[in-house]
C-alpha cells in the first residue's frame, strides 16, 4: 500500500462503487474502505427503475456493481467501518478499528442504515425473529405470519416480497394512510395475503426465546396483541455520517454538498444517500458517485496534489 493515496472512497454501495470505477478510469491511486459491498441496493427486492434493466433484483444489481469494481482490480478493504475522519497538514486520515489510511482527497459514500423503533423487546429479539431486511431474511419465514413496520416505499416493497412466501403479512402503519408510490400502494392493497393496519402504534415486541408477537395500540381495535413469528422494521433510514464530524451536516445528519458533490472542506466530497441530495434512489446515488470522482480528480489537478 502507498503511504498516501490520491483518493479514498468510504463505502461501496452504488455511489461508492461508481466513484471508485470513475477514479480508476482516471488512473488515480485509490482505496475503497467499506463495511460491506452493495449497500442498500442489496436490500431491495425488484428494481424496475434502473436504466438498462426492465427488472432486476437488488442483490443481482449489487452483484453486477461488485463485478464492475473487480474488473479494475481496485484495492478494497472490506468489513471495516470508518470510525473517524480527520485532517492534518493537508492530508486526510481515515481511521477504522483495524488501521489508519492516508489520502489527498476523500469521497464519502457511506450510505444509510435502518432506523430502529426504540421500544421494549426490540434489542432483545433482534436477529431472533426481528430483522431490518426483508430481502436478506424473508425466506426464513416461509409459511409463517409476519409483520412489516412502516408505511413508505421500503415497507411496501418488503410487504410485497414477503407475501410471496409468508402465509400472512401485516403492515403496521402509524399514519392514517399508506405513503409511498401509488403503484406500490395499489399492489399492497389488492394483495390478499397483506393486511394493512393504519393509524396503529407499535408498543412492544413480544417473545420468549424468539419473537412471538407485537403489542399495538390505536386503530379500530385499540390496544391488542398480534401473534406472529417475524417482524421486519422499515421505518426509515439514518445516514452513516457520525465519523464525518469534520464536514457540515444538516439537522438529519446528512452531509451537505453542492452541485459538484463538494463538502465545505476542500478535498472532501460526498455522494449518495449519506448526503442531503433530495431523492434517495439507486440510479441517483450512482450518478452522484460519478460526479464526486470527477470532482475529486479536478481538485487534485487544480491543487497540484496529483502525482505529488
PDB file of C-alpha atoms in Angstrom:
ATOM      1  CA  UNK A   1       0.000   0.000   0.000  1.00  0.00           C
ATOM      2  CA  UNK A   2       1.238   3.521  -0.728  1.00  0.00           C
ATOM      3  CA  UNK A   3       1.888   5.912   2.139  1.00  0.00           C
ATOM      4  CA  UNK A   4      -0.708   8.371   0.841  1.00  0.00           C
ATOM      5  CA  UNK A   5      -3.491   7.617  -1.671  1.00  0.00           C
ATOM      6  CA  UNK A   6      -4.821  10.091  -4.229  1.00  0.00           C
ATOM      7  CA  UNK A   7      -8.351   9.331  -3.048  1.00  0.00           C
ATOM      8  CA  UNK A   8     -10.025   7.073  -0.505  1.00  0.00           C
ATOM      9  CA  UNK A   9     -13.644   6.118  -1.129  1.00  0.00           C
ATOM     10  CA  UNK A  10     -15.568   5.345   2.062  1.00  0.00           C
ATOM     11  CA  UNK A  11     -18.411   2.967   1.249  1.00  0.00           C
ATOM     12  CA  UNK A  12     -19.156   0.507  -1.554  1.00  0.00           C
ATOM     13  CA  UNK A  13     -22.801   0.885  -2.394  1.00  0.00           C
ATOM     14  CA  UNK A  14     -23.954   2.277  -5.763  1.00  0.00           C
ATOM     15  CA  UNK A  15     -22.360   5.685  -5.070  1.00  0.00           C
ATOM     16  CA  UNK A  16     -19.079   4.345  -3.722  1.00  0.00           C
ATOM     17  CA  UNK A  17     -18.588   1.695  -6.374  1.00  0.00           C
ATOM     18  CA  UNK A  18     -19.349   4.134  -9.191  1.00  0.00           C
ATOM     19  CA  UNK A  19     -16.975   6.679  -7.678  1.00  0.00           C
ATOM     20  CA  UNK A  20     -14.252   4.023  -7.446  1.00  0.00           C
ATOM     21  CA  UNK A  21     -14.742   2.926 -11.071  1.00  0.00           C
ATOM     22  CA  UNK A  22     -14.540   6.534 -12.311  1.00  0.00           C
ATOM     23  CA  UNK A  23     -11.481   7.211 -10.162  1.00  0.00           C
ATOM     24  CA  UNK A  24      -9.804   4.056 -11.501  1.00  0.00           C
ATOM     25  CA  UNK A  25     -10.510   5.146 -15.057  1.00  0.00           C
ATOM     26  CA  UNK A  26      -8.715   8.417 -14.255  1.00  0.00           C
ATOM     27  CA  UNK A  27      -5.723   6.319 -13.124  1.00  0.00           C
ATOM     28  CA  UNK A  28      -5.912   7.653  -9.580  1.00  0.00           C
ATOM     29  CA  UNK A  29      -4.172   5.755  -6.823  1.00  0.00           C
ATOM     30  CA  UNK A  30      -7.201   4.828  -4.747  1.00  0.00           C
ATOM     31  CA  UNK A  31      -8.512   2.690  -1.932  1.00  0.00           C
ATOM     32  CA  UNK A  32     -12.062   1.661  -1.035  1.00  0.00           C
ATOM     33  CA  UNK A  33     -12.842   1.204   2.656  1.00  0.00           C
ATOM     34  CA  UNK A  34     -16.238  -0.270   3.463  1.00  0.00           C
ATOM     35  CA  UNK A  35     -18.282  -2.306   5.880  1.00  0.00           C
ATOM     36  CA  UNK A  36     -19.891  -4.260   3.038  1.00  0.00           C
ATOM     37  CA  UNK A  37     -20.222  -4.297  -0.749  1.00  0.00           C
ATOM     38  CA  UNK A  38     -23.539  -3.446  -2.359  1.00  0.00           C
ATOM     39  CA  UNK A  39     -25.014  -1.169   0.287  1.00  0.00           C
ATOM     40  CA  UNK A  40     -28.752  -0.627   0.356  1.00  0.00           C
ATOM     41  CA  UNK A  41     -29.095  -1.890  -3.219  1.00  0.00           C
ATOM     42  CA  UNK A  42     -28.532  -5.390  -1.857  1.00  0.00           C
ATOM     43  CA  UNK A  43     -31.581  -4.978   0.418  1.00  0.00           C
ATOM     44  CA  UNK A  44     -34.028  -4.128  -2.358  1.00  0.00           C
ATOM     45  CA  UNK A  45     -36.480  -6.531  -3.905  1.00  0.00           C
ATOM     46  CA  UNK A  46     -37.380  -5.897  -7.535  1.00  0.00           C
ATOM     47  CA  UNK A  47     -35.731  -2.810  -9.047  1.00  0.00           C
ATOM     48  CA  UNK A  48     -37.787  -1.604 -12.012  1.00  0.00           C
ATOM     49  CA  UNK A  49     -36.439   1.930 -12.454  1.00  0.00           C
ATOM     50  CA  UNK A  50     -32.711   1.425 -13.083  1.00  0.00           C
ATOM     51  CA  UNK A  51     -31.988   2.380 -16.675  1.00  0.00           C
ATOM     52  CA  UNK A  52     -30.988  -0.564 -18.841  1.00  0.00           C
ATOM     53  CA  UNK A  53     -32.904  -3.170 -16.843  1.00  0.00           C
ATOM     54  CA  UNK A  54     -36.641  -3.664 -17.201  1.00  0.00           C
ATOM     55  CA  UNK A  55     -36.462  -5.503 -13.896  1.00  0.00           C
ATOM     56  CA  UNK A  56     -33.570  -6.729 -11.774  1.00  0.00           C
ATOM     57  CA  UNK A  57     -33.427  -7.757  -8.139  1.00  0.00           C
ATOM     58  CA  UNK A  58     -31.443  -5.655  -5.688  1.00  0.00           C
ATOM     59  CA  UNK A  59     -28.946  -8.437  -4.905  1.00  0.00           C
ATOM     60  CA  UNK A  60     -28.402  -9.058  -8.641  1.00  0.00           C
ATOM     61  CA  UNK A  61     -27.744  -5.365  -9.275  1.00  0.00           C
ATOM     62  CA  UNK A  62     -25.373  -5.200  -6.295  1.00  0.00           C
ATOM     63  CA  UNK A  63     -23.555  -8.240  -7.698  1.00  0.00           C
ATOM     64  CA  UNK A  64     -23.125  -6.509 -11.061  1.00  0.00           C
ATOM     65  CA  UNK A  65     -21.717  -3.439  -9.297  1.00  0.00           C
ATOM     66  CA  UNK A  66     -19.243  -5.706  -7.495  1.00  0.00           C
ATOM     67  CA  UNK A  67     -18.217  -7.396 -10.779  1.00  0.00           C
ATOM     68  CA  UNK A  68     -17.591  -3.976 -12.336  1.00  0.00           C
ATOM     69  CA  UNK A  69     -15.458  -2.961  -9.369  1.00  0.00           C
ATOM     70  CA  UNK A  70     -13.354  -6.115  -9.624  1.00  0.00           C
ATOM     71  CA  UNK A  71     -12.652  -5.564 -13.331  1.00  0.00           C
ATOM     72  CA  UNK A  72     -10.410  -2.650 -12.346  1.00  0.00           C
ATOM     73  CA  UNK A  73      -8.562  -4.527  -9.575  1.00  0.00           C
ATOM     74  CA  UNK A  74      -9.342  -1.707  -7.186  1.00  0.00           C
ATOM     75  CA  UNK A  75      -7.868  -2.207  -3.694  1.00  0.00           C
ATOM     76  CA  UNK A  76     -10.763  -2.970  -1.365  1.00  0.00           C
ATOM     77  CA  UNK A  77     -10.729  -3.186   2.416  1.00  0.00           C
ATOM     78  CA  UNK A  78     -13.997  -4.849   3.380  1.00  0.00           C
ATOM     79  CA  UNK A  79     -15.691  -5.355   6.754  1.00  0.00           C
ATOM     80  CA  UNK A  80     -14.066  -2.229   8.194  1.00  0.00           C
ATOM     81  CA  UNK A  81     -16.342   0.559   9.352  1.00  0.00           C
ATOM     82  CA  UNK A  82     -14.806   4.022   9.357  1.00  0.00           C
ATOM     83  CA  UNK A  83     -14.579   5.363  12.906  1.00  0.00           C
ATOM     84  CA  UNK A  84     -13.213   8.842  12.255  1.00  0.00           C
ATOM     85  CA  UNK A  85     -12.093  11.203   9.519  1.00  0.00           C
ATOM     86  CA  UNK A  86      -9.597  13.968  10.258  1.00  0.00           C
ATOM     87  CA  UNK A  87      -7.145  16.276   8.509  1.00  0.00           C
ATOM     88  CA  UNK A  88      -3.543  17.059   9.380  1.00  0.00           C
ATOM     89  CA  UNK A  89      -1.088  19.134   7.355  1.00  0.00           C
ATOM     90  CA  UNK A  90      -3.251  18.871   4.242  1.00  0.00           C
ATOM     91  CA  UNK A  91      -3.534  15.077   4.465  1.00  0.00           C
ATOM     92  CA  UNK A  92      -6.747  13.248   5.363  1.00  0.00           C
ATOM     93  CA  UNK A  93      -6.700  10.397   7.853  1.00  0.00           C
ATOM     94  CA  UNK A  94      -9.310   7.614   7.716  1.00  0.00           C
ATOM     95  CA  UNK A  95      -9.341   5.562  10.904  1.00  0.00           C
ATOM     96  CA  UNK A  96     -11.014   2.155  11.269  1.00  0.00           C
ATOM     97  CA  UNK A  97     -10.858  -0.406  14.070  1.00  0.00           C
ATOM     98  CA  UNK A  98      -8.040  -2.156  12.201  1.00  0.00           C
ATOM     99  CA  UNK A  99      -5.927   0.612  10.727  1.00  0.00           C
ATOM    100  CA  UNK A 100      -5.296   4.181   9.603  1.00  0.00           C
ATOM    101  CA  UNK A 101      -5.215   5.174   5.914  1.00  0.00           C
ATOM    102  CA  UNK A 102      -3.964   8.477   4.487  1.00  0.00           C
ATOM    103  CA  UNK A 103      -5.171  10.296   1.383  1.00  0.00           C
ATOM    104  CA  UNK A 104      -5.010  13.588  -0.517  1.00  0.00           C
ATOM    105  CA  UNK A 105      -8.776  13.562  -1.070  1.00  0.00           C
ATOM    106  CA  UNK A 106     -11.841  11.725   0.239  1.00  0.00           C
ATOM    107  CA  UNK A 107     -15.173  10.595  -1.212  1.00  0.00           C
ATOM    108  CA  UNK A 108     -17.724   9.746   1.474  1.00  0.00           C
ATOM    109  CA  UNK A 109     -20.333   7.316   0.150  1.00  0.00           C
ATOM    110  CA  UNK A 110     -21.224   5.520   3.356  1.00  0.00           C
ATOM    111  CA  UNK A 111     -24.978   5.420   2.739  1.00  0.00           C
ATOM    112  CA  UNK A 112     -27.649   4.937   5.376  1.00  0.00           C
ATOM    113  CA  UNK A 113     -28.728   2.299   7.886  1.00  0.00           C
ATOM    114  CA  UNK A 114     -32.119   1.228   9.199  1.00  0.00           C
ATOM    115  CA  UNK A 115     -33.791   3.369  11.834  1.00  0.00           C
ATOM    116  CA  UNK A 116     -34.714   1.464  14.996  1.00  0.00           C
ATOM    117  CA  UNK A 117     -38.078   1.660  16.805  1.00  0.00           C
ATOM    118  CA  UNK A 118     -36.548   2.022  20.298  1.00  0.00           C
ATOM    119  CA  UNK A 119     -39.325   0.095  22.019  1.00  0.00           C
ATOM    120  CA  UNK A 120     -39.279  -2.713  24.613  1.00  0.00           C
ATOM    121  CA  UNK A 121     -38.196  -6.042  23.147  1.00  0.00           C
ATOM    122  CA  UNK A 122     -36.561  -4.666  20.003  1.00  0.00           C
ATOM    123  CA  UNK A 123     -32.955  -5.201  21.046  1.00  0.00           C
ATOM    124  CA  UNK A 124     -33.722  -8.481  22.829  1.00  0.00           C
ATOM    125  CA  UNK A 125     -35.251 -10.067  19.732  1.00  0.00           C
ATOM    126  CA  UNK A 126     -33.023  -8.579  17.042  1.00  0.00           C
ATOM    127  CA  UNK A 127     -31.994 -11.489  14.776  1.00  0.00           C
ATOM    128  CA  UNK A 128     -34.355 -13.704  16.786  1.00  0.00           C
ATOM    129  CA  UNK A 129     -37.344 -13.062  14.582  1.00  0.00           C
ATOM    130  CA  UNK A 130     -36.891  -9.284  14.298  1.00  0.00           C
ATOM    131  CA  UNK A 131     -34.917  -8.016  11.325  1.00  0.00           C
ATOM    132  CA  UNK A 132     -34.390  -4.944   9.159  1.00  0.00           C
ATOM    133  CA  UNK A 133     -34.001  -6.640   5.764  1.00  0.00           C
ATOM    134  CA  UNK A 134     -36.831  -8.496   4.024  1.00  0.00           C
ATOM    135  CA  UNK A 135     -34.619  -9.356   1.068  1.00  0.00           C
ATOM    136  CA  UNK A 136     -31.980 -10.923   3.317  1.00  0.00           C
ATOM    137  CA  UNK A 137     -34.165 -12.750   5.825  1.00  0.00           C
ATOM    138  CA  UNK A 138     -37.643 -13.074   4.310  1.00  0.00           C
ATOM    139  CA  UNK A 139     -37.231 -16.656   3.026  1.00  0.00           C
ATOM    140  CA  UNK A 140     -36.563 -17.821   6.594  1.00  0.00           C
ATOM    141  CA  UNK A 141     -40.212 -17.101   7.410  1.00  0.00           C
ATOM    142  CA  UNK A 142     -41.861 -19.125   4.626  1.00  0.00           C
ATOM    143  CA  UNK A 143     -45.380 -20.192   5.590  1.00  0.00           C
ATOM    144  CA  UNK A 144     -45.424 -18.017   8.716  1.00  0.00           C
ATOM    145  CA  UNK A 145     -47.320 -14.905   9.768  1.00  0.00           C
ATOM    146  CA  UNK A 146     -45.166 -11.761   9.897  1.00  0.00           C
ATOM    147  CA  UNK A 147     -45.433  -8.006  10.260  1.00  0.00           C
ATOM    148  CA  UNK A 148     -43.817  -5.114   8.420  1.00  0.00           C
ATOM    149  CA  UNK A 149     -43.491  -1.926  10.458  1.00  0.00           C
ATOM    150  CA  UNK A 150     -43.800   1.222   8.345  1.00  0.00           C
ATOM    151  CA  UNK A 151     -45.882   2.730   5.565  1.00  0.00           C
ATOM    152  CA  UNK A 152     -43.456   4.123   2.988  1.00  0.00           C
ATOM    153  CA  UNK A 153     -41.902   2.602  -0.131  1.00  0.00           C
ATOM    154  CA  UNK A 154     -39.431   0.424   1.759  1.00  0.00           C
ATOM    155  CA  UNK A 155     -42.222  -1.056   3.881  1.00  0.00           C
ATOM    156  CA  UNK A 156     -44.449  -1.622   0.845  1.00  0.00           C
ATOM    157  CA  UNK A 157     -41.579  -3.285  -1.032  1.00  0.00           C
ATOM    158  CA  UNK A 158     -40.947  -5.556   1.956  1.00  0.00           C
ATOM    159  CA  UNK A 159     -44.648  -6.482   2.201  1.00  0.00           C
ATOM    160  CA  UNK A 160     -44.793  -7.387  -1.487  1.00  0.00           C
ATOM    161  CA  UNK A 161     -41.690  -9.554  -1.196  1.00  0.00           C
ATOM    162  CA  UNK A 162     -42.883 -11.314   1.949  1.00  0.00           C
ATOM    163  CA  UNK A 163     -46.365 -12.006   0.570  1.00  0.00           C
ATOM    164  CA  UNK A 164     -44.795 -14.452  -1.886  1.00  0.00           C
ATOM    165  CA  UNK A 165     -43.855 -16.956   0.769  1.00  0.00           C
ATOM    166  CA  UNK A 166     -45.426 -15.899   4.096  1.00  0.00           C
ATOM    167  CA  UNK A 167     -48.958 -17.006   4.953  1.00  0.00           C
ATOM    168  CA  UNK A 168     -49.995 -13.548   6.176  1.00  0.00           C
ATOM    169  CA  UNK A 169     -48.292 -10.149   6.212  1.00  0.00           C
ATOM    170  CA  UNK A 170     -49.461  -7.351   8.497  1.00  0.00           C
ATOM    171  CA  UNK A 171     -48.411  -3.834   7.533  1.00  0.00           C
ATOM    172  CA  UNK A 172     -48.365  -1.746  10.718  1.00  0.00           C
ATOM    173  CA  UNK A 173     -48.522   1.934   9.744  1.00  0.00           C
ATOM    174  CA  UNK A 174     -48.743   4.730  12.324  1.00  0.00           C
ATOM    175  CA  UNK A 175     -50.216   7.301   9.912  1.00  0.00           C
ATOM    176  CA  UNK A 176     -53.863   7.434   8.712  1.00  0.00           C
ATOM    177  CA  UNK A 177     -52.945   6.223   5.192  1.00  0.00           C
ATOM    178  CA  UNK A 178     -50.082   4.460   3.470  1.00  0.00           C
ATOM    179  CA  UNK A 179     -47.400   6.598   1.869  1.00  0.00           C
ATOM    180  CA  UNK A 180     -45.048   5.589  -0.935  1.00  0.00           C
ATOM    181  CA  UNK A 181     -45.633   5.439  -4.669  1.00  0.00           C
ATOM    182  CA  UNK A 182     -49.168   4.914  -5.955  1.00  0.00           C
ATOM    183  CA  UNK A 183     -48.269   1.771  -7.902  1.00  0.00           C
ATOM    184  CA  UNK A 184     -46.721   0.245  -4.768  1.00  0.00           C
ATOM    185  CA  UNK A 185     -49.769   1.104  -2.639  1.00  0.00           C
ATOM    186  CA  UNK A 186     -52.085  -0.468  -5.196  1.00  0.00           C
ATOM    187  CA  UNK A 187     -50.069  -3.696  -5.251  1.00  0.00           C
ATOM    188  CA  UNK A 188     -50.188  -3.937  -1.471  1.00  0.00           C
ATOM    189  CA  UNK A 189     -53.865  -3.074  -1.059  1.00  0.00           C
ATOM    190  CA  UNK A 190     -55.033  -5.637  -3.622  1.00  0.00           C
ATOM    191  CA  UNK A 191     -52.790  -8.407  -2.263  1.00  0.00           C
ATOM    192  CA  UNK A 192     -54.948 -10.979  -0.398  1.00  0.00           C
ATOM    193  CA  UNK A 193     -52.026 -12.023   1.819  1.00  0.00           C
ATOM    194  CA  UNK A 194     -51.490  -8.497   3.153  1.00  0.00           C
ATOM    195  CA  UNK A 195     -53.478  -6.872   5.959  1.00  0.00           C
ATOM    196  CA  UNK A 196     -52.906  -3.120   6.365  1.00  0.00           C
ATOM    197  CA  UNK A 197     -53.432  -1.567   9.800  1.00  0.00           C
ATOM    198  CA  UNK A 198     -53.335   2.233   9.566  1.00  0.00           C
ATOM    199  CA  UNK A 199     -53.100   4.633  12.497  1.00  0.00           C
ATOM    200  CA  UNK A 200     -51.536   1.956  14.679  1.00  0.00           C
ATOM    201  CA  UNK A 201     -48.585   2.358  17.035  1.00  0.00           C
ATOM    202  CA  UNK A 202     -46.241  -0.478  17.970  1.00  0.00           C
ATOM    203  CA  UNK A 203     -45.773  -0.564  21.746  1.00  0.00           C
ATOM    204  CA  UNK A 204     -43.555  -3.631  22.277  1.00  0.00           C
ATOM    205  CA  UNK A 205     -42.086  -6.737  20.712  1.00  0.00           C
ATOM    206  CA  UNK A 206     -43.271  -9.914  22.405  1.00  0.00           C
ATOM    207  CA  UNK A 207     -41.430 -13.196  22.676  1.00  0.00           C
ATOM    208  CA  UNK A 208     -39.734 -15.863  24.722  1.00  0.00           C
ATOM    209  CA  UNK A 209     -36.613 -17.267  23.062  1.00  0.00           C
ATOM    210  CA  UNK A 210     -37.808 -15.856  19.726  1.00  0.00           C
ATOM    211  CA  UNK A 211     -40.408 -13.332  18.546  1.00  0.00           C
ATOM    212  CA  UNK A 212     -43.975 -14.417  19.254  1.00  0.00           C
ATOM    213  CA  UNK A 213     -45.889 -11.231  18.531  1.00  0.00           C
ATOM    214  CA  UNK A 214     -46.420  -7.480  18.741  1.00  0.00           C
ATOM    215  CA  UNK A 215     -48.285  -5.266  21.182  1.00  0.00           C
ATOM    216  CA  UNK A 216     -50.061  -2.446  19.356  1.00  0.00           C
ATOM    217  CA  UNK A 217     -52.382   0.448  20.188  1.00  0.00           C
ATOM    218  CA  UNK A 218     -54.711   2.695  18.228  1.00  0.00           C
ATOM    219  CA  UNK A 219     -56.584   1.901  15.041  1.00  0.00           C
ATOM    220  CA  UNK A 220     -60.020   0.267  15.011  1.00  0.00           C
ATOM    221  CA  UNK A 221     -59.127  -2.448  17.505  1.00  0.00           C
ATOM    222  CA  UNK A 222     -57.434  -0.291  20.148  1.00  0.00           C
ATOM    223  CA  UNK A 223     -54.781  -1.922  22.323  1.00  0.00           C
ATOM    224  CA  UNK A 224     -54.176  -5.559  21.414  1.00  0.00           C
ATOM    225  CA  UNK A 225     -51.562  -8.231  20.750  1.00  0.00           C
ATOM    226  CA  UNK A 226     -50.865  -9.808  17.367  1.00  0.00           C
ATOM    227  CA  UNK A 227     -49.379 -13.294  17.318  1.00  0.00           C
ATOM    228  CA  UNK A 228     -46.730 -13.783  14.649  1.00  0.00           C
ATOM    229  CA  UNK A 229     -43.258 -15.179  14.062  1.00  0.00           C
ATOM    230  CA  UNK A 230     -41.394 -12.442  12.213  1.00  0.00           C
ATOM    231  CA  UNK A 231     -41.063  -8.642  12.357  1.00  0.00           C
ATOM    232  CA  UNK A 232     -39.496  -6.534   9.603  1.00  0.00           C
ATOM    233  CA  UNK A 233     -38.731  -2.946  10.613  1.00  0.00           C
ATOM    234  CA  UNK A 234     -38.987  -0.483   7.696  1.00  0.00           C
ATOM    235  CA  UNK A 235     -39.447   2.946   9.285  1.00  0.00           C
ATOM    236  CA  UNK A 236     -36.747   4.886   7.517  1.00  0.00           C
ATOM    237  CA  UNK A 237     -33.004   5.274   7.427  1.00  0.00           C
ATOM    238  CA  UNK A 238     -30.272   7.186   9.223  1.00  0.00           C
ATOM    239  CA  UNK A 239     -27.133   8.483   7.463  1.00  0.00           C
ATOM    240  CA  UNK A 240     -23.851   6.771   8.332  1.00  0.00           C
ATOM    241  CA  UNK A 241     -22.129  10.087   8.953  1.00  0.00           C
ATOM    242  CA  UNK A 242     -21.162  10.043  12.622  1.00  0.00           C
ATOM    243  CA  UNK A 243     -17.474   9.660  11.725  1.00  0.00           C
ATOM    244  CA  UNK A 244     -17.615  12.722   9.459  1.00  0.00           C
ATOM    245  CA  UNK A 245     -17.812  15.490  12.044  1.00  0.00           C
ATOM    246  CA  UNK A 246     -15.135  17.330  10.085  1.00  0.00           C
ATOM    247  CA  UNK A 247     -17.717  18.339   7.435  1.00  0.00           C
ATOM    248  CA  UNK A 248     -21.008  20.216   7.644  1.00  0.00           C
ATOM    249  CA  UNK A 249     -24.123  18.103   8.216  1.00  0.00           C
ATOM    250  CA  UNK A 250     -27.791  19.082   8.333  1.00  0.00           C
ATOM    251  CA  UNK A 251     -30.242  18.501  11.188  1.00  0.00           C
ATOM    252  CA  UNK A 252     -30.875  14.964   9.919  1.00  0.00           C
ATOM    253  CA  UNK A 253     -27.170  14.125   9.933  1.00  0.00           C
ATOM    254  CA  UNK A 254     -26.867  14.182   6.147  1.00  0.00           C
ATOM    255  CA  UNK A 255     -23.651  15.610   4.701  1.00  0.00           C
ATOM    256  CA  UNK A 256     -24.271  18.934   2.972  1.00  0.00           C
ATOM    257  CA  UNK A 257     -22.896  19.036  -0.580  1.00  0.00           C
ATOM    258  CA  UNK A 258     -23.041  21.426  -3.528  1.00  0.00           C
ATOM    259  CA  UNK A 259     -23.989  20.537  -7.105  1.00  0.00           C
ATOM    260  CA  UNK A 260     -20.497  19.125  -7.629  1.00  0.00           C
ATOM    261  CA  UNK A 261     -20.625  16.849  -4.551  1.00  0.00           C
ATOM    262  CA  UNK A 262     -18.159  19.054  -2.669  1.00  0.00           C
ATOM    263  CA  UNK A 263     -18.489  19.475   1.094  1.00  0.00           C
ATOM    264  CA  UNK A 264     -17.441  22.587   2.995  1.00  0.00           C
ATOM    265  CA  UNK A 265     -13.946  21.077   3.449  1.00  0.00           C
ATOM    266  CA  UNK A 266     -11.767  21.337   0.310  1.00  0.00           C
ATOM    267  CA  UNK A 267     -10.752  17.877  -0.834  1.00  0.00           C
ATOM    268  CA  UNK A 268     -13.659  16.055   0.804  1.00  0.00           C
ATOM    269  CA  UNK A 269     -16.550  15.064  -1.436  1.00  0.00           C
ATOM    270  CA  UNK A 270     -19.686  13.041  -0.672  1.00  0.00           C
ATOM    271  CA  UNK A 271     -22.227  11.137  -2.737  1.00  0.00           C
ATOM    272  CA  UNK A 272     -25.359   9.048  -2.405  1.00  0.00           C
ATOM    273  CA  UNK A 273     -27.816   8.640   0.438  1.00  0.00           C
ATOM    274  CA  UNK A 274     -25.432   9.939   3.106  1.00  0.00           C
ATOM    275  CA  UNK A 275     -25.795  13.418   1.569  1.00  0.00           C
ATOM    276  CA  UNK A 276     -28.601  15.978   1.539  1.00  0.00           C
ATOM    277  CA  UNK A 277     -29.377  15.326  -2.158  1.00  0.00           C
ATOM    278  CA  UNK A 278     -33.163  15.407  -2.401  1.00  0.00           C
ATOM    279  CA  UNK A 279     -34.029  11.971  -3.789  1.00  0.00           C
ATOM    280  CA  UNK A 280     -32.702   8.663  -2.476  1.00  0.00           C
ATOM    281  CA  UNK A 281     -32.614   6.334  -5.485  1.00  0.00           C
ATOM    282  CA  UNK A 282     -30.047   3.787  -6.664  1.00  0.00           C
ATOM    283  CA  UNK A 283     -29.599   5.453 -10.031  1.00  0.00           C
ATOM    284  CA  UNK A 284     -29.196   8.897  -8.441  1.00  0.00           C
ATOM    285  CA  UNK A 285     -26.610   7.570  -5.983  1.00  0.00           C
ATOM    286  CA  UNK A 286     -24.632   6.054  -8.859  1.00  0.00           C
ATOM    287  CA  UNK A 287     -24.717   9.325 -10.790  1.00  0.00           C
ATOM    288  CA  UNK A 288     -23.630  11.287  -7.734  1.00  0.00           C
ATOM    289  CA  UNK A 289     -20.740   8.856  -7.248  1.00  0.00           C
ATOM    290  CA  UNK A 290     -19.539   9.568 -10.791  1.00  0.00           C
ATOM    291  CA  UNK A 291     -19.762  13.331 -10.171  1.00  0.00           C
ATOM    292  CA  UNK A 292     -17.837  13.024  -6.914  1.00  0.00           C
ATOM    293  CA  UNK A 293     -14.981  11.116  -8.559  1.00  0.00           C
ATOM    294  CA  UNK A 294     -14.697  13.634 -11.391  1.00  0.00           C
ATOM    295  CA  UNK A 295     -14.780  16.490  -8.867  1.00  0.00           C
ATOM    296  CA  UNK A 296     -12.046  14.836  -6.780  1.00  0.00           C
ATOM    297  CA  UNK A 297      -9.909  14.391  -9.901  1.00  0.00           C
ATOM    298  CA  UNK A 298     -10.313  18.073 -10.786  1.00  0.00           C
ATOM    299  CA  UNK A 299      -9.486  19.070  -7.205  1.00  0.00           C
ATOM    300  CA  UNK A 300      -6.267  17.029  -7.258  1.00  0.00           C
ATOM    301  CA  UNK A 301      -5.168  18.666 -10.534  1.00  0.00           C
ATOM    302  CA  UNK A 302      -6.030  22.242  -9.522  1.00  0.00           C
ATOM    303  CA  UNK A 303      -4.454  21.858  -6.071  1.00  0.00           C
ATOM    304  CA  UNK A 304      -1.283  20.429  -7.574  1.00  0.00           C
ATOM    305  CA  UNK A 305      -1.571  17.288  -5.462  1.00  0.00           C
ATOM    306  CA  UNK A 306      -1.891  14.774  -8.271  1.00  0.00           C
ATOM    307  CA  UNK A 307       1.279  12.743  -8.564  1.00  0.00           C
ATOM    308  CA  UNK A 308       2.936  14.845  -5.935  1.00  0.00           C
TER     309      UNK A 308
END
